[in-house]
PDB file of C-alpha atoms in Angstrom:
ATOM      1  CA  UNK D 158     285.613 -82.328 147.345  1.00 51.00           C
ATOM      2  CA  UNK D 159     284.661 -80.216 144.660  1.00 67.00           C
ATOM      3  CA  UNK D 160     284.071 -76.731 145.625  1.00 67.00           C
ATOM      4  CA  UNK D 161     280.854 -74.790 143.805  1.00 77.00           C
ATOM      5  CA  UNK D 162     281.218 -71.841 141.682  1.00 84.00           C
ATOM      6  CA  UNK D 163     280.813 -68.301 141.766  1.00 90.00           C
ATOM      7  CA  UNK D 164     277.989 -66.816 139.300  1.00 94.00           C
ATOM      8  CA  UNK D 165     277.286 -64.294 138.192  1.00 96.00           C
ATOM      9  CA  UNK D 166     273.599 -62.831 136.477  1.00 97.00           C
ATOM     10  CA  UNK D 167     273.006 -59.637 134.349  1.00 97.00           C
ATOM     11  CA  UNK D 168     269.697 -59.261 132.671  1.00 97.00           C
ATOM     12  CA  UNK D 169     269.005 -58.033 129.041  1.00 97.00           C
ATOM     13  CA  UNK D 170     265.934 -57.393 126.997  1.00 98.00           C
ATOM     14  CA  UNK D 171     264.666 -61.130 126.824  1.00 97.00           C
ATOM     15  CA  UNK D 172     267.864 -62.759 128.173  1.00 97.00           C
ATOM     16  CA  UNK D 173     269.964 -63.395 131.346  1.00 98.00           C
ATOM     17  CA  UNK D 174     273.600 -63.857 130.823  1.00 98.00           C
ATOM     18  CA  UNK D 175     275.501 -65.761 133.418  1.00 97.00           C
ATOM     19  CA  UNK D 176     278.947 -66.678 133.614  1.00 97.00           C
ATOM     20  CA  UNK D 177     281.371 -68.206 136.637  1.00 95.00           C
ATOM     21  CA  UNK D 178     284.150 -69.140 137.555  1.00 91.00           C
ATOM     22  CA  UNK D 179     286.580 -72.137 137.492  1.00 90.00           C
ATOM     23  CA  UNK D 180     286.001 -75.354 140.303  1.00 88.00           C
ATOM     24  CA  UNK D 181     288.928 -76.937 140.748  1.00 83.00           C
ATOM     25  CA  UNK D 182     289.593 -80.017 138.822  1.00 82.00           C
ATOM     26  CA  UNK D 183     285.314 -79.685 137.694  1.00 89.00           C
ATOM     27  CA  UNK D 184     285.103 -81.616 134.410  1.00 90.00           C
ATOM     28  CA  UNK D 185     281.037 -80.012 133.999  1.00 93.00           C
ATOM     29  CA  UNK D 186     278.874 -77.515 135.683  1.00 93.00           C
ATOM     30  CA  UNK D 187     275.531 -78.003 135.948  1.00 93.00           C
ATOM     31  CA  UNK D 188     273.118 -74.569 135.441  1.00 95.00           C
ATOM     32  CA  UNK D 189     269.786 -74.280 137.433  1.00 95.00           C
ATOM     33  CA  UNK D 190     267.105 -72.016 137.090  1.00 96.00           C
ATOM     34  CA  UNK D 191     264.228 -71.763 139.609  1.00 93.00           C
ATOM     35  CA  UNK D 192     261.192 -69.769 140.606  1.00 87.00           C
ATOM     36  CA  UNK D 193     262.434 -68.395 144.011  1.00 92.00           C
ATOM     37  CA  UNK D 194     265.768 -67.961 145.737  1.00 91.00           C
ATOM     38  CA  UNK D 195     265.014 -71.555 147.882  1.00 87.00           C
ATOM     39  CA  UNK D 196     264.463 -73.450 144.214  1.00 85.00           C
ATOM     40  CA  UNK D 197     266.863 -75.020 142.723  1.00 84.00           C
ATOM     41  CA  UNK D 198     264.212 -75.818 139.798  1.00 88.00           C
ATOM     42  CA  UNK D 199     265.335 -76.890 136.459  1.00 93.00           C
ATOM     43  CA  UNK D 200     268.476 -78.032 134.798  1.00 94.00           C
ATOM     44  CA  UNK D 201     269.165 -75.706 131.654  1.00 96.00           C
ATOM     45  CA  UNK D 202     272.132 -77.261 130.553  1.00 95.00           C
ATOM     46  CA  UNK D 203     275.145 -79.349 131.731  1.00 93.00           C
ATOM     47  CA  UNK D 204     278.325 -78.369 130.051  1.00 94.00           C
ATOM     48  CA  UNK D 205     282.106 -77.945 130.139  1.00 93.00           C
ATOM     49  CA  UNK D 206     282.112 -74.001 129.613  1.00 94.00           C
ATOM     50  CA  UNK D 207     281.867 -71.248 132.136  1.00 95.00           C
ATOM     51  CA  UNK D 208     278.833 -69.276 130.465  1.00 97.00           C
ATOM     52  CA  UNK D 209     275.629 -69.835 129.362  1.00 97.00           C
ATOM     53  CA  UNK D 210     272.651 -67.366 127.610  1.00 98.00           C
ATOM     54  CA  UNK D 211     269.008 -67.923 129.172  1.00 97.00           C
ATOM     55  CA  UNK D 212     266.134 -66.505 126.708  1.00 97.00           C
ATOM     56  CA  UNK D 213     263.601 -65.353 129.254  1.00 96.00           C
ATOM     57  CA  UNK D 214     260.014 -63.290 129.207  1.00 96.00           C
ATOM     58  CA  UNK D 215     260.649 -59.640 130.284  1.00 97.00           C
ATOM     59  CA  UNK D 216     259.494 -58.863 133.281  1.00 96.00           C
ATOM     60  CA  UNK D 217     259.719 -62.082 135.519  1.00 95.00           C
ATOM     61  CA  UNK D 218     262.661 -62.375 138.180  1.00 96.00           C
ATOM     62  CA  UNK D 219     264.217 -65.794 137.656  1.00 96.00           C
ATOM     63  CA  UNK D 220     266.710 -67.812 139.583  1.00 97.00           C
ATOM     64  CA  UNK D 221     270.069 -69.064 139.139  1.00 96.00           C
ATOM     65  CA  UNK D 222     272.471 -71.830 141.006  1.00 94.00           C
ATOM     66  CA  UNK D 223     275.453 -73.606 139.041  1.00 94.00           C
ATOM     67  CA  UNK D 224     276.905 -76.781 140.537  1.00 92.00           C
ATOM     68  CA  UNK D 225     280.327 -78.166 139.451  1.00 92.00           C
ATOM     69  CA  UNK D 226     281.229 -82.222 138.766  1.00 88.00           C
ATOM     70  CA  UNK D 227     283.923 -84.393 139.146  1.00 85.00           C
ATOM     71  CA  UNK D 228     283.959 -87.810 138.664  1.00 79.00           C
ATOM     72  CA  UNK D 229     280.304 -87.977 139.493  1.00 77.00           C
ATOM     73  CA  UNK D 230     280.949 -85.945 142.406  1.00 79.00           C
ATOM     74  CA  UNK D 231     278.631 -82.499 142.280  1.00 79.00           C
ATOM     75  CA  UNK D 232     279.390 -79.782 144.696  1.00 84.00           C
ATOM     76  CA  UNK D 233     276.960 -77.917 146.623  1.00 86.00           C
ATOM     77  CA  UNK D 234     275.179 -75.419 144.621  1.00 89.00           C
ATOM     78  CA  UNK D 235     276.569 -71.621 144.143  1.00 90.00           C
ATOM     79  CA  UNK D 236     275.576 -68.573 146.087  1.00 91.00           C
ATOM     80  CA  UNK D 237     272.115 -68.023 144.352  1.00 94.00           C
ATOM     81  CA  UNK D 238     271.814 -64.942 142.088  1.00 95.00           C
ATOM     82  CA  UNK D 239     268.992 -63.876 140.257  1.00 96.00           C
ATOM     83  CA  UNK D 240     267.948 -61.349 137.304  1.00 97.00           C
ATOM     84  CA  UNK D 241     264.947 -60.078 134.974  1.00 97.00           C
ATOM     85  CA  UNK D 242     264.451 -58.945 131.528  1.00 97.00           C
ATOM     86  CA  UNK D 243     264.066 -55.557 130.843  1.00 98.00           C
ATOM     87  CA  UNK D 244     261.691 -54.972 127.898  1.00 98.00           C
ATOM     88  CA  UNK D 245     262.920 -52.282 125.623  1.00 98.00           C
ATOM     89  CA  UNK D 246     261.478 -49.144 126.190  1.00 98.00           C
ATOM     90  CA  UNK D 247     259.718 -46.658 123.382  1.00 98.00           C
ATOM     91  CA  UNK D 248     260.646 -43.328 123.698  1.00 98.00           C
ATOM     92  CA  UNK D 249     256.877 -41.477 121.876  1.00 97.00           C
ATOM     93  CA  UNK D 250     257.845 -37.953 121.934  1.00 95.00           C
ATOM     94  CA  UNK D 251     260.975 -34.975 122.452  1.00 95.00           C
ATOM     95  CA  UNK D 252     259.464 -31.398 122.966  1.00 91.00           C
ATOM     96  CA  UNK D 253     261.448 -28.636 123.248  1.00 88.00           C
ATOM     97  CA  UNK D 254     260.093 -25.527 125.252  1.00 82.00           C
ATOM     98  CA  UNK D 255     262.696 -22.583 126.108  1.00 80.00           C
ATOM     99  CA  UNK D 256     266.012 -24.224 127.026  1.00 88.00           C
ATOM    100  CA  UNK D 257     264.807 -27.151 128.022  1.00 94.00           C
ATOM    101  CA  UNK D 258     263.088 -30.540 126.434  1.00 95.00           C
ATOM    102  CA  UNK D 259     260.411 -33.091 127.511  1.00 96.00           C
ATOM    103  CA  UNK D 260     260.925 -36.622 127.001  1.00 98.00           C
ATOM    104  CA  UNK D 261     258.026 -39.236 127.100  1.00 98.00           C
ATOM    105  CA  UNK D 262     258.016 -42.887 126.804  1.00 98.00           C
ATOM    106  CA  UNK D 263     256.096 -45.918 127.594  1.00 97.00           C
ATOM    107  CA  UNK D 264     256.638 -48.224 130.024  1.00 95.00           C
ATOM    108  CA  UNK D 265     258.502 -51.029 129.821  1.00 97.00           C
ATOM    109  CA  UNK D 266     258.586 -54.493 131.668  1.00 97.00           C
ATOM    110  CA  UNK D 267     260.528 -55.314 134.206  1.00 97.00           C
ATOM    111  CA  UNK D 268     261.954 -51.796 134.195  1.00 97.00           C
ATOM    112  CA  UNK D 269     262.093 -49.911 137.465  1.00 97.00           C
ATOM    113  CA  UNK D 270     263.890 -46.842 136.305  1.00 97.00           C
ATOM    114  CA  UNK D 271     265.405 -45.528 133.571  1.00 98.00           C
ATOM    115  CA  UNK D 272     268.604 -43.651 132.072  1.00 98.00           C
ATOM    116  CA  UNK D 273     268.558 -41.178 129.247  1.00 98.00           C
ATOM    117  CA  UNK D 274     271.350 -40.499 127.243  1.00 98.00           C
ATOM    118  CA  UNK D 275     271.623 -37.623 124.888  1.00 98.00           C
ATOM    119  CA  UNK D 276     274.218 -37.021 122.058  1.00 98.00           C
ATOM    120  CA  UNK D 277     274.332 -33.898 119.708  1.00 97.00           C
ATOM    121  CA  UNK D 278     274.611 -36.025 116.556  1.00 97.00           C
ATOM    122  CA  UNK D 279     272.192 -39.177 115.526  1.00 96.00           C
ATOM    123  CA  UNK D 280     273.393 -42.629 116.593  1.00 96.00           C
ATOM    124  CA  UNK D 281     275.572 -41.026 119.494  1.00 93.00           C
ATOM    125  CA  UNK D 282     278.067 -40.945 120.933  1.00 97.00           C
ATOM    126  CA  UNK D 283     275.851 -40.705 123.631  1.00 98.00           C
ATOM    127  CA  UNK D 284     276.193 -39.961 127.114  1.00 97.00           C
ATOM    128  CA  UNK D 285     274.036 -40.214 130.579  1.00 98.00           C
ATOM    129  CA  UNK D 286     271.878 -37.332 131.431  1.00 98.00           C
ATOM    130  CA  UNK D 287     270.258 -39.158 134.367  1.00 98.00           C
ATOM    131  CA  UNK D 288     270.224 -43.092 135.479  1.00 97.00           C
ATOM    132  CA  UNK D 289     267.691 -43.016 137.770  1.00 96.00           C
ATOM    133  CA  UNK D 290     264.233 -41.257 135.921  1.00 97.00           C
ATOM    134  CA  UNK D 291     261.014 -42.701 137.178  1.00 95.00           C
ATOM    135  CA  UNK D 292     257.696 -42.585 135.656  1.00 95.00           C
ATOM    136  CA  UNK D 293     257.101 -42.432 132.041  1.00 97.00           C
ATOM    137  CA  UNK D 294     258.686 -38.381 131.756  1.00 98.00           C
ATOM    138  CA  UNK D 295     261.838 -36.646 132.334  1.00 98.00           C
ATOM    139  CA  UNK D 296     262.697 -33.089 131.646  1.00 98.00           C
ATOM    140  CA  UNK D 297     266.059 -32.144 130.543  1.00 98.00           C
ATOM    141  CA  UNK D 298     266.855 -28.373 131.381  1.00 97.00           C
ATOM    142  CA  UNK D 299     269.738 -26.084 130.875  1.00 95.00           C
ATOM    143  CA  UNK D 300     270.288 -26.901 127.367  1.00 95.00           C
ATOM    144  CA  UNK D 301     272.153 -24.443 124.247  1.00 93.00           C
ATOM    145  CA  UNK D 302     269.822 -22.661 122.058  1.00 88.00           C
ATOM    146  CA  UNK D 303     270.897 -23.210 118.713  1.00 86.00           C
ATOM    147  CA  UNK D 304     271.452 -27.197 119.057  1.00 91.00           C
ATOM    148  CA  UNK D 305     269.152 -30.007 118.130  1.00 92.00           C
ATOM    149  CA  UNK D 306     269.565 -32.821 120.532  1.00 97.00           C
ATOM    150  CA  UNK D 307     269.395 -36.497 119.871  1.00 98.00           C
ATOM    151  CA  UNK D 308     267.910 -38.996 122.671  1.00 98.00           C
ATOM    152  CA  UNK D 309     267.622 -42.880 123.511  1.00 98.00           C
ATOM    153  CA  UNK D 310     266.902 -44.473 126.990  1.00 98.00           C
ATOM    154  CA  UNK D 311     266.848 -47.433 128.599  1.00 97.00           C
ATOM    155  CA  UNK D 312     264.817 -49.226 130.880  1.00 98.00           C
ATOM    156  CA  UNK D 313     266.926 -50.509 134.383  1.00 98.00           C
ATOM    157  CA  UNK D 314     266.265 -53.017 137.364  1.00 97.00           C
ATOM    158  CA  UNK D 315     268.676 -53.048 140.354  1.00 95.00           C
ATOM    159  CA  UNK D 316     268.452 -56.746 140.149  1.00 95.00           C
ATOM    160  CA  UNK D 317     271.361 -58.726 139.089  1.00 91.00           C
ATOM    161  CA  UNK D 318     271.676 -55.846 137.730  1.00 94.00           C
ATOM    162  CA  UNK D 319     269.381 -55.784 134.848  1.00 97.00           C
ATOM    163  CA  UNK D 320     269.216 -53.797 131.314  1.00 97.00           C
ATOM    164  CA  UNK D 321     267.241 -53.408 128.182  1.00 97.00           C
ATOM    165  CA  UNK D 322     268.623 -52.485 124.914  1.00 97.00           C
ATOM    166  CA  UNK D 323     268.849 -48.540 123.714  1.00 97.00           C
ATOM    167  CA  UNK D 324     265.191 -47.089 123.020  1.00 98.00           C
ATOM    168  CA  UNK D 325     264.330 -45.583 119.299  1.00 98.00           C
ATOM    169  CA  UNK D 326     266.061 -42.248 118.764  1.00 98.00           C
ATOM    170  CA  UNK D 327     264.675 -38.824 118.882  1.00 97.00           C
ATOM    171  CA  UNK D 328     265.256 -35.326 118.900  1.00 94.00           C
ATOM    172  CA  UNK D 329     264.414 -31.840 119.427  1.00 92.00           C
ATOM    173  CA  UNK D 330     265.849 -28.326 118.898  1.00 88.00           C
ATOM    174  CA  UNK D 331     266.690 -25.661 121.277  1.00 89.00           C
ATOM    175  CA  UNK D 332     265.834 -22.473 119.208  1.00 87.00           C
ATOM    176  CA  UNK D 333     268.003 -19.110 119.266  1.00 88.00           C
ATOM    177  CA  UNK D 334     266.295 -16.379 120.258  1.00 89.00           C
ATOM    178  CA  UNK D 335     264.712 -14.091 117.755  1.00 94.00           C
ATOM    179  CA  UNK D 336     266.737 -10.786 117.565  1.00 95.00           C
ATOM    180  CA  UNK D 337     266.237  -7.292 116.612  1.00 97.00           C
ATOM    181  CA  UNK D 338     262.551  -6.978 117.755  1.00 97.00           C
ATOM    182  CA  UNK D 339     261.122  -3.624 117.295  1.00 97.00           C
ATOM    183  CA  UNK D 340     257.776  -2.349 118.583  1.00 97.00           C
ATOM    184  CA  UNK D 341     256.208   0.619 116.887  1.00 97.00           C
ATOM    185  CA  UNK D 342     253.429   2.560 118.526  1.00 97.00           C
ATOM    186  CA  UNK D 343     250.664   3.638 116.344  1.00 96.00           C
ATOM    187  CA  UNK D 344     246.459   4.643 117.153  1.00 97.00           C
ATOM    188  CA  UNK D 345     245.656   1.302 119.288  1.00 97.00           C
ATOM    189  CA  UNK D 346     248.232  -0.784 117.782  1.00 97.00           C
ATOM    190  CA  UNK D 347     251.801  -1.680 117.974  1.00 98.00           C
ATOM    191  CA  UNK D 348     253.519  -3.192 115.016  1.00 98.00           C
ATOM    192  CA  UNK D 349     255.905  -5.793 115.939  1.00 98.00           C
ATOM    193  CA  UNK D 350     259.333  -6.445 113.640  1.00 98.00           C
ATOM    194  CA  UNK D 351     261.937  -9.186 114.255  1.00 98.00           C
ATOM    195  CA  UNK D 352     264.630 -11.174 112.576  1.00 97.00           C
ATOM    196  CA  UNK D 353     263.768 -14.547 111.843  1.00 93.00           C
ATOM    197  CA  UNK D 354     265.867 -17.881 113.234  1.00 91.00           C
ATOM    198  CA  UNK D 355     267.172 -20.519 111.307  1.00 84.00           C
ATOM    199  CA  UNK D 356     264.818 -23.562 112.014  1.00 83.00           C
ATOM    200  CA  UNK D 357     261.948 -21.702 112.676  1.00 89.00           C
ATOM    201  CA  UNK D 358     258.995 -22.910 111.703  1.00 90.00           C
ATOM    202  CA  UNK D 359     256.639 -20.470 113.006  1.00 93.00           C
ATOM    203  CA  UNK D 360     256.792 -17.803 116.009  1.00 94.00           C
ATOM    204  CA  UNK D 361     254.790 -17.107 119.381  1.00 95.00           C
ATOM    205  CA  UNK D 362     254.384 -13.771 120.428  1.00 97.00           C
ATOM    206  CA  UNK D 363     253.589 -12.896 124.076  1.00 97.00           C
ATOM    207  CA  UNK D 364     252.800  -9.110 125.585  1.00 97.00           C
ATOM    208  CA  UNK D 365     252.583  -8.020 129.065  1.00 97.00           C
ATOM    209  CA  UNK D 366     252.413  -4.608 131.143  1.00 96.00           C
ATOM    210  CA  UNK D 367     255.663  -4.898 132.565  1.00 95.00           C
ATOM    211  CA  UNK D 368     259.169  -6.237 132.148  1.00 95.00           C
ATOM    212  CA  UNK D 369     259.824  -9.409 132.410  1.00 93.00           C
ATOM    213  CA  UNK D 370     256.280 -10.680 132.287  1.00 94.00           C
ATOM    214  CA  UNK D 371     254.716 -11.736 129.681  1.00 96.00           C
ATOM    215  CA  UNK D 372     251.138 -13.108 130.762  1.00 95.00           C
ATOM    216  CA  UNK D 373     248.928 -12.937 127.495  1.00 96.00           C
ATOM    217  CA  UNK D 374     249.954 -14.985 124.420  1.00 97.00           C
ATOM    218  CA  UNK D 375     248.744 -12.136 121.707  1.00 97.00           C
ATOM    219  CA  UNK D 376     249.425 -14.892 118.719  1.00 97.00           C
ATOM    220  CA  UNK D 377     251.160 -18.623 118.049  1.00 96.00           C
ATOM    221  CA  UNK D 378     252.097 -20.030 114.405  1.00 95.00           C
ATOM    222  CA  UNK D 379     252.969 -16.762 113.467  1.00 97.00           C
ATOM    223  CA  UNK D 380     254.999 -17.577 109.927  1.00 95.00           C
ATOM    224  CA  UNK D 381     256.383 -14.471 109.073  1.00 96.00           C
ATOM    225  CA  UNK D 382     258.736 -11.868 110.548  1.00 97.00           C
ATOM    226  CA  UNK D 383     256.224  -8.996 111.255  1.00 97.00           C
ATOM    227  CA  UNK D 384     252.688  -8.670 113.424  1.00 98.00           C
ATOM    228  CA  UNK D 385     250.499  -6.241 113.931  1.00 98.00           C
ATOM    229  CA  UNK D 386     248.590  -6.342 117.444  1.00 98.00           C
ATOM    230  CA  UNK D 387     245.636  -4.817 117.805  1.00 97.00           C
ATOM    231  CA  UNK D 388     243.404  -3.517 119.081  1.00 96.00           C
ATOM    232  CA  UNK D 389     245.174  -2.528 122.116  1.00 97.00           C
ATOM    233  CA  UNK D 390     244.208   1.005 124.930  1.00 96.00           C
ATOM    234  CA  UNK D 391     245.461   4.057 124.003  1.00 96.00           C
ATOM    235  CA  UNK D 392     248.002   5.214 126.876  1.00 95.00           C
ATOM    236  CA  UNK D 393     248.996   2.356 127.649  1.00 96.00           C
ATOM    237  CA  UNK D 394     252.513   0.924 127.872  1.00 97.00           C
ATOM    238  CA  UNK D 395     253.020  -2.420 126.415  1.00 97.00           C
ATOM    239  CA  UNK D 396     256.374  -5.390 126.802  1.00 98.00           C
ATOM    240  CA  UNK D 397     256.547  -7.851 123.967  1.00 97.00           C
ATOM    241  CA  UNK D 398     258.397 -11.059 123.382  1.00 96.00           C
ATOM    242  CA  UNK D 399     258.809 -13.410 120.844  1.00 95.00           C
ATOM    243  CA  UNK D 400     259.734 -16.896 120.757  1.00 91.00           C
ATOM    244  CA  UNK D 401     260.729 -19.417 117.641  1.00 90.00           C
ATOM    245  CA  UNK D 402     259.207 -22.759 117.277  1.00 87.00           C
ATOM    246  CA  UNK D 403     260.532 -25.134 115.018  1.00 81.00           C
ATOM    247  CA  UNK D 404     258.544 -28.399 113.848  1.00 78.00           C
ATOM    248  CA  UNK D 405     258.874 -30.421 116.977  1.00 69.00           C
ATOM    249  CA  UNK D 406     256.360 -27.615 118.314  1.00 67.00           C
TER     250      UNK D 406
END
């Protein structure tokens, strides 16, 4: 009696790795790959080694039995397992807003969720922010003013499991917060003074009638360090902010 394998199935962008284990006194295994998890299908490759590298399409679920041989002898087949090919992911755009930035891709095949990893140099080290985003978005929040942050993702099936490669790399910066603003009343104006940020590309400046809220944008792609805004009503008492905006917008 020959005993069949166990296997083993992990998918990759355009491949399936499977591996098993040793059959006593097996001189070949046989590798399968069907349709469904009833087919056996078609013979891939008979051979004396215990792993094997299947080029699929991303996207289609394919199935996998391995049988061992002795003397002629095959076993029954393995436990079936099964996996897809996760097409690679593009990651289109990194916007940073506040502390927090926006990250949109487009969908890949065979993915059914995705993890985004973040690093605060290029090429990594990276590590996970989230493994289970869904939809084409994700928002990362909480993040350091003053630190440019570097993404890739991935796209992820539950089955076998499955994985695509690391997306393209982008990044965004978390600007400081202007400092030193100064408002200066004059006849329908106020004059507005700040120190600039490093990074800065331009500056949004946002008024309102009371602390803490700051309902009318009075100007965006402001390039300097100063702004006049007017006109504005005599008598009345006006709360400014200012925000930096670097080149990622």
């Amino acid at each position: 009696y020959v005993a069949p394998p166990s296997l083993t199935a992990t998918g990759k962008t355009s491949q399936i790795d499977l591996s098993w284990g040793i059959s006593a006194n097996a001189t070949s295994y046989t590798l399968k790959r069907g349709t469904s998890a009833t087919s056996q299908g078609t013979t891939l490759v008979t051979q004396s080694g215990l792993a094997h590298t299947d080029s699929v399409a991303n996207g289609t679920r394919y199935y996998y039995h391995v049988f061992a041989t002795r003397s002629g002898t095959n076993s029954g087949p393995s436990t079936v397992r099964s996996a897809i090919g996760v097409a690679v992911p593009t990651l289109n755009s990194a916007t940073a807003s506040g502390t927090q930035i926006k990250l949109v891709w487009s969908n890949a095949a065979g993915a059914t969720a995705y993890t985004v990893k973040r690093a605060t140099a290029p090429g990594g080290p990276y590590t996970n922010v989230t493994t289970s985003a869904t939809g084409t978005t994700y928002t990362n929040t909480g993040l350091t003013p003053g630190t440019r942050y570097y993404y890739v993702i991935k796209g992820t099936n539950s089955i076998g499991p499955s994985a695509s490669d690391d997306s393209n790399e982008l990044s965004a910066q978390i600007m400081s917060a202007p400092t030193n603003l100064t408002a200066v009343a004059g006849t329908a104006k106020v004059t507005l003074n700040w120190t600039g940020v490093a990074g800065a590309t331009s500056y949004t400046l946002k008024r309102g009638t009371a602390s803490g809220t700051y309902a009318t944008t009075v100007a965006t792609g402001i390039t300097g360090t100063s702004y006049v805004n007017t006109p504005l009503s005599n008598g009345t008492t006006y709360y400014y902010v200012v925000i930096a905006v670097d080149a990622s917008g």
